[in-house]
């Protein structure tokens, strides 16, 4: 049999032996799958981060090509491109710290409200575009996404939020 020839032969025999003696690997839970995916090398994490971030950036920039559609009352292409761009960009940091740590970090007290607003604004923007097809609400969702994204990013820089609050307060 050709499948048992070459380098796959030992692996096929090992698999057959495991089945024969009843020591097949048990299916992994979703959490085990997630943590095993997080066992990437540092270089793989950097590549994953870079690729995901660049794709997110390109999708966000590409959304500007759909502004004319948004103005004409078809908000779906703009909202989809911009929102997927933001989603890719936020997921890119999951490559650096790992998805579980990313989620735990988003749930910290200093970021919880911002994280909820940000994630909800992503979903609502898509709902406004696909469900309601309302360009005005899509623009509102995009503005909330933008502001929540900035506030979320500032939460990772020590005292950045305080500086922004003080600057805005002094300007107003």
Tab-separated table of N, CA, C and O in Angstrom, residues 22-97:
chain	number	residue	atom	x	y	z
A	22	UNK	N	-5.995	0.631	22.295
A	22	UNK	CA	-7.006	1.489	22.909
A	22	UNK	C	-6.467	2.732	23.593
A	22	UNK	O	-7.039	3.182	24.577
A	23	UNK	N	-5.361	3.275	23.106
A	23	UNK	CA	-4.824	4.502	23.718
A	23	UNK	C	-4.862	5.665	22.721
A	23	UNK	O	-3.927	6.453	22.639
A	24	UNK	N	-5.951	5.737	21.982
A	24	UNK	CA	-6.101	6.869	21.064
A	24	UNK	C	-6.162	8.166	21.851
A	24	UNK	O	-6.641	8.202	22.985
A	25	UNK	N	-5.696	9.234	21.207
A	25	UNK	CA	-5.755	10.543	21.854
A	25	UNK	C	-7.204	10.984	21.981
A	25	UNK	O	-8.002	10.807	21.064
A	26	UNK	N	-7.515	11.546	23.141
A	26	UNK	CA	-8.860	12.050	23.382
A	26	UNK	C	-9.014	13.397	22.680
A	26	UNK	O	-8.049	14.164	22.575
A	27	UNK	N	-10.210	13.714	22.199
A	27	UNK	CA	-10.412	15.027	21.580
A	27	UNK	C	-10.174	16.140	22.597
A	27	UNK	O	-10.480	15.988	23.781
A	28	UNK	N	-9.586	17.223	22.125
A	28	UNK	CA	-9.266	18.348	23.005
A	28	UNK	C	-10.484	19.241	23.190
A	28	UNK	O	-11.292	19.386	22.287
A	29	UNK	N	-10.558	19.832	24.376
A	29	UNK	CA	-11.619	20.803	24.637
A	29	UNK	C	-11.289	22.090	23.890
A	29	UNK	O	-10.134	22.307	23.494
A	30	UNK	N	-12.277	22.968	23.687
A	30	UNK	CA	-11.992	24.232	22.997
A	30	UNK	C	-10.905	25.051	23.690
A	30	UNK	O	-10.079	25.664	23.027
A	31	UNK	N	-10.865	25.050	25.022
A	31	UNK	CA	-9.833	25.797	25.739
A	31	UNK	C	-8.457	25.187	25.492
A	31	UNK	O	-7.480	25.897	25.296
A	32	UNK	N	-8.382	23.832	25.472
A	32	UNK	CA	-7.110	23.167	25.178
A	32	UNK	C	-6.647	23.477	23.754
A	32	UNK	O	-5.467	23.683	23.508
A	33	UNK	N	-7.587	23.503	22.809
A	33	UNK	CA	-7.247	23.855	21.431
A	33	UNK	C	-6.703	25.276	21.359
A	33	UNK	O	-5.715	25.545	20.691
A	34	UNK	N	-7.357	26.197	22.077
A	34	UNK	CA	-6.950	27.596	22.070
A	34	UNK	C	-5.560	27.760	22.669
A	34	UNK	O	-4.728	28.467	22.117
A	35	UNK	N	-5.290	27.090	23.778
A	35	UNK	CA	-3.978	27.236	24.415
A	35	UNK	C	-2.897	26.522	23.618
A	35	UNK	O	-1.757	26.953	23.629
A	36	UNK	N	-3.235	25.436	22.913
A	36	UNK	CA	-2.219	24.776	22.095
A	36	UNK	C	-1.872	25.640	20.880
A	36	UNK	O	-0.743	25.630	20.416
A	37	UNK	N	-2.842	26.398	20.388
A	37	UNK	CA	-2.558	27.325	19.298
A	37	UNK	C	-1.671	28.472	19.781
A	37	UNK	O	-0.975	29.082	18.998
A	38	UNK	N	-1.725	28.735	21.078
A	38	UNK	CA	-0.932	29.825	21.630
A	38	UNK	C	0.520	29.426	21.836
A	38	UNK	O	1.317	30.234	22.282
A	39	UNK	N	0.881	28.189	21.527
A	39	UNK	CA	2.251	27.740	21.716
A	39	UNK	C	3.090	27.993	20.470
A	39	UNK	O	3.868	27.156	20.052
A	40	UNK	N	2.927	29.155	19.893
A	40	UNK	CA	3.713	29.535	18.728
A	40	UNK	C	5.061	30.070	19.175
A	40	UNK	O	5.208	30.583	20.281
A	41	UNK	N	6.046	29.972	18.291
A	41	UNK	CA	7.346	30.549	18.599
A	41	UNK	C	7.240	32.074	18.544
A	41	UNK	O	6.281	32.636	18.014
A	42	UNK	N	8.254	32.731	19.081
A	42	UNK	CA	8.275	34.197	19.086
A	42	UNK	C	8.209	34.743	17.654
A	42	UNK	O	7.463	35.681	17.373
A	43	UNK	N	8.957	34.127	16.759
A	43	UNK	CA	8.955	34.566	15.356
A	43	UNK	C	7.586	34.368	14.722
A	43	UNK	O	7.090	35.244	14.011
A	44	UNK	N	6.956	33.227	14.990
A	44	UNK	CA	5.623	32.975	14.446
A	44	UNK	C	4.616	33.982	14.984
A	44	UNK	O	3.736	34.442	14.252
A	45	UNK	N	4.748	34.334	16.263
A	45	UNK	CA	3.857	35.335	16.860
A	45	UNK	C	4.040	36.690	16.183
A	45	UNK	O	3.062	37.384	15.905
A	46	UNK	N	5.296	37.065	15.941
A	46	UNK	CA	5.550	38.349	15.272
A	46	UNK	C	4.984	38.356	13.859
A	46	UNK	O	4.394	39.347	13.430
A	47	UNK	N	5.170	37.255	13.130
A	47	UNK	CA	4.602	37.170	11.783
A	47	UNK	C	3.074	37.237	11.836
A	47	UNK	O	2.448	37.937	11.039
A	48	UNK	N	2.470	36.492	12.753
A	48	UNK	CA	1.018	36.508	12.897
A	48	UNK	C	0.512	37.898	13.225
A	48	UNK	O	-0.470	38.372	12.643
A	49	UNK	N	1.179	38.554	14.181
A	49	UNK	CA	0.805	39.922	14.544
A	49	UNK	C	0.923	40.842	13.334
A	49	UNK	O	-0.011	41.580	13.008
A	50	UNK	N	2.070	40.801	12.671
A	50	UNK	CA	2.314	41.701	11.539
A	50	UNK	C	1.314	41.495	10.414
A	50	UNK	O	0.745	42.456	9.895
A	51	UNK	N	1.087	40.250	10.046
A	51	UNK	CA	0.165	39.950	8.952
A	51	UNK	C	-1.255	40.384	9.316
A	51	UNK	O	-1.940	41.041	8.531
A	52	UNK	N	-1.689	40.017	10.511
A	52	UNK	CA	-3.050	40.347	10.943
A	52	UNK	C	-3.231	41.865	11.042
A	52	UNK	O	-4.253	42.410	10.623
A	53	UNK	N	-2.221	42.554	11.578
A	53	UNK	CA	-2.315	43.999	11.721
A	53	UNK	C	-2.327	44.690	10.360
A	53	UNK	O	-3.127	45.603	10.130
A	54	UNK	N	-1.470	44.244	9.448
A	54	UNK	CA	-1.431	44.849	8.106
A	54	UNK	C	-2.734	44.593	7.358
A	54	UNK	O	-3.258	45.495	6.692
A	55	UNK	N	-3.276	43.388	7.477
A	55	UNK	CA	-4.566	43.092	6.842
A	55	UNK	C	-5.643	44.003	7.423
A	55	UNK	O	-6.454	44.580	6.681
A	56	UNK	N	-5.649	44.173	8.741
A	56	UNK	CA	-6.617	45.063	9.377
A	56	UNK	C	-6.461	46.495	8.911
A	56	UNK	O	-7.451	47.177	8.621
A	57	UNK	N	-5.220	46.951	8.845
A	57	UNK	CA	-4.956	48.318	8.381
A	57	UNK	C	-5.416	48.494	6.935
A	57	UNK	O	-6.077	49.489	6.609
A	58	UNK	N	-5.099	47.527	6.091
A	58	UNK	CA	-5.493	47.617	4.675
A	58	UNK	C	-7.017	47.607	4.517
A	58	UNK	O	-7.559	48.359	3.700
A	59	UNK	N	-7.702	46.774	5.295
A	59	UNK	CA	-9.166	46.762	5.230
A	59	UNK	C	-9.749	48.099	5.675
A	59	UNK	O	-10.692	48.603	5.058
A	60	UNK	N	-9.179	48.674	6.729
A	60	UNK	CA	-9.663	49.973	7.199
A	60	UNK	C	-9.426	51.058	6.158
A	60	UNK	O	-10.296	51.886	5.911
A	61	UNK	N	-8.255	51.055	5.557
A	61	UNK	CA	-7.957	52.038	4.500
A	61	UNK	C	-8.850	51.790	3.291
A	61	UNK	O	-9.367	52.732	2.685
A	62	UNK	N	-9.054	50.523	2.966
A	62	UNK	CA	-9.899	50.175	1.822
A	62	UNK	C	-11.334	50.670	2.017
A	62	UNK	O	-12.032	50.972	1.040
A	63	UNK	N	-11.767	50.780	3.262
A	63	UNK	CA	-13.130	51.246	3.517
A	63	UNK	C	-13.355	52.652	2.974
A	63	UNK	O	-14.486	53.003	2.618
A	64	UNK	N	-12.293	53.447	2.870
A	64	UNK	CA	-12.453	54.804	2.339
A	64	UNK	C	-12.904	54.784	0.880
A	64	UNK	O	-13.515	55.741	0.421
A	65	UNK	N	-12.606	53.690	0.171
A	65	UNK	CA	-13.060	53.577	-1.217
A	65	UNK	C	-14.574	53.400	-1.308
A	65	UNK	O	-15.162	53.567	-2.370
A	66	UNK	N	-15.200	53.054	-0.190
A	66	UNK	CA	-16.637	52.813	-0.167
A	66	UNK	C	-17.431	53.965	0.443
A	66	UNK	O	-18.624	53.827	0.691
A	67	UNK	N	-16.777	55.082	0.694
A	67	UNK	CA	-17.488	56.234	1.261
A	67	UNK	C	-18.581	56.720	0.312
A	67	UNK	O	-19.669	57.093	0.749
A	68	UNK	N	-18.309	56.673	-0.992
A	68	UNK	CA	-19.331	57.108	-1.953
A	68	UNK	C	-20.568	56.208	-1.866
A	68	UNK	O	-21.701	56.684	-1.981
A	69	UNK	N	-20.363	54.904	-1.652
A	69	UNK	CA	-21.501	53.995	-1.464
A	69	UNK	C	-22.269	54.364	-0.201
A	69	UNK	O	-23.503	54.335	-0.187
A	70	UNK	N	-21.535	54.699	0.849
A	70	UNK	CA	-22.161	55.098	2.108
A	70	UNK	C	-23.025	56.333	1.901
A	70	UNK	O	-24.167	56.385	2.359
A	71	UNK	N	-22.509	57.314	1.180
A	71	UNK	CA	-23.244	58.555	0.916
A	71	UNK	C	-24.500	58.277	0.084
A	71	UNK	O	-25.544	58.891	0.298
A	72	UNK	N	-24.400	57.324	-0.849
A	72	UNK	CA	-25.541	56.980	-1.701
A	72	UNK	C	-26.566	56.095	-1.006
A	72	UNK	O	-27.552	55.694	-1.612
A	73	UNK	N	-26.309	55.761	0.275
A	73	UNK	CA	-27.296	54.986	1.022
A	73	UNK	C	-27.015	53.504	1.105
A	73	UNK	O	-27.862	52.740	1.563
A	74	UNK	N	-25.852	53.062	0.662
A	74	UNK	CA	-25.473	51.654	0.771
A	74	UNK	C	-24.304	51.539	1.750
A	74	UNK	O	-23.146	51.532	1.350
A	75	UNK	N	-24.592	51.439	3.057
A	75	UNK	CA	-23.522	51.471	4.057
A	75	UNK	C	-22.780	50.145	4.239
A	75	UNK	O	-21.744	50.107	4.885
A	76	UNK	N	-23.275	49.062	3.656
A	76	UNK	CA	-22.736	47.741	3.930
A	76	UNK	C	-21.259	47.583	3.569
A	76	UNK	O	-20.479	47.128	4.412
A	77	UNK	N	-20.812	47.927	2.354
A	77	UNK	CA	-19.380	47.719	2.044
A	77	UNK	C	-18.449	48.515	2.961
A	77	UNK	O	-17.436	47.990	3.418
A	78	UNK	N	-18.824	49.755	3.245
A	78	UNK	CA	-17.993	50.589	4.111
A	78	UNK	C	-17.936	50.012	5.517
A	78	UNK	O	-16.854	49.836	6.097
A	79	UNK	N	-19.088	49.695	6.073
A	79	UNK	CA	-19.153	49.187	7.448
A	79	UNK	C	-18.429	47.854	7.582
A	79	UNK	O	-17.698	47.634	8.551
A	80	UNK	N	-18.605	46.982	6.611
A	80	UNK	CA	-17.965	45.667	6.665
A	80	UNK	C	-16.443	45.799	6.607
A	80	UNK	O	-15.730	45.212	7.419
A	81	UNK	N	-15.964	46.585	5.665
A	81	UNK	CA	-14.520	46.750	5.511
A	81	UNK	C	-13.895	47.396	6.740
A	81	UNK	O	-12.885	46.924	7.268
A	82	UNK	N	-14.494	48.475	7.232
A	82	UNK	CA	-13.938	49.185	8.383
A	82	UNK	C	-13.979	48.324	9.644
A	82	UNK	O	-13.010	48.238	10.389
A	83	UNK	N	-15.102	47.653	9.857
A	83	UNK	CA	-15.261	46.839	11.063
A	83	UNK	C	-14.345	45.622	11.037
A	83	UNK	O	-13.720	45.289	12.044
A	84	UNK	N	-14.258	44.937	9.899
A	84	UNK	CA	-13.344	43.795	9.804
A	84	UNK	C	-11.890	44.239	9.972
A	84	UNK	O	-11.075	43.517	10.557
A	85	UNK	N	-11.565	45.432	9.475
A	85	UNK	CA	-10.229	45.977	9.680
A	85	UNK	C	-9.916	46.176	11.148
A	85	UNK	O	-8.839	45.816	11.630
A	86	UNK	N	-10.866	46.741	11.878
A	86	UNK	CA	-10.680	46.930	13.317
A	86	UNK	C	-10.595	45.596	14.049
A	86	UNK	O	-9.797	45.434	14.974
A	87	UNK	N	-11.413	44.648	13.638
A	87	UNK	CA	-11.400	43.333	14.267
A	87	UNK	C	-10.058	42.635	14.045
A	87	UNK	O	-9.487	42.061	14.983
A	88	UNK	N	-9.543	42.699	12.828
A	88	UNK	CA	-8.223	42.111	12.548
A	88	UNK	C	-7.137	42.799	13.359
A	88	UNK	O	-6.246	42.138	13.900
A	89	UNK	N	-7.208	44.111	13.450
A	89	UNK	CA	-6.187	44.856	14.191
A	89	UNK	C	-6.204	44.495	15.672
A	89	UNK	O	-5.141	44.306	16.277
A	90	UNK	N	-7.388	44.375	16.262
A	90	UNK	CA	-7.453	44.040	17.686
A	90	UNK	C	-7.056	42.582	17.914
A	90	UNK	O	-6.417	42.258	18.921
A	91	UNK	N	-7.384	41.714	16.984
A	91	UNK	CA	-6.991	40.310	17.117
A	91	UNK	C	-5.492	40.112	16.913
A	91	UNK	O	-4.924	39.143	17.411
A	92	UNK	N	-4.860	41.025	16.207
A	92	UNK	CA	-3.424	40.891	15.965
A	92	UNK	C	-2.641	40.893	17.264
A	92	UNK	O	-1.641	40.180	17.396
A	93	UNK	N	-3.097	41.662	18.237
A	93	UNK	CA	-2.375	41.677	19.514
A	93	UNK	C	-2.524	40.358	20.258
A	93	UNK	O	-1.717	40.042	21.130
A	94	UNK	N	-3.530	39.565	19.898
A	94	UNK	CA	-3.671	38.233	20.469
A	94	UNK	C	-2.517	37.320	20.089
A	94	UNK	O	-2.187	36.389	20.812
A	95	UNK	N	-1.884	37.584	18.953
A	95	UNK	CA	-0.711	36.804	18.570
A	95	UNK	C	0.459	37.100	19.498
A	95	UNK	O	1.266	36.228	19.783
A	96	UNK	N	0.568	38.329	19.947
A	96	UNK	CA	1.697	38.691	20.799
A	96	UNK	C	1.547	38.148	22.206
A	96	UNK	O	2.487	37.616	22.789
A	97	UNK	N	0.368	38.297	22.787
A	97	UNK	CA	0.189	37.889	24.182
A	97	UNK	C	-0.569	36.586	24.338
A	97	UNK	O	-0.660	36.065	25.435
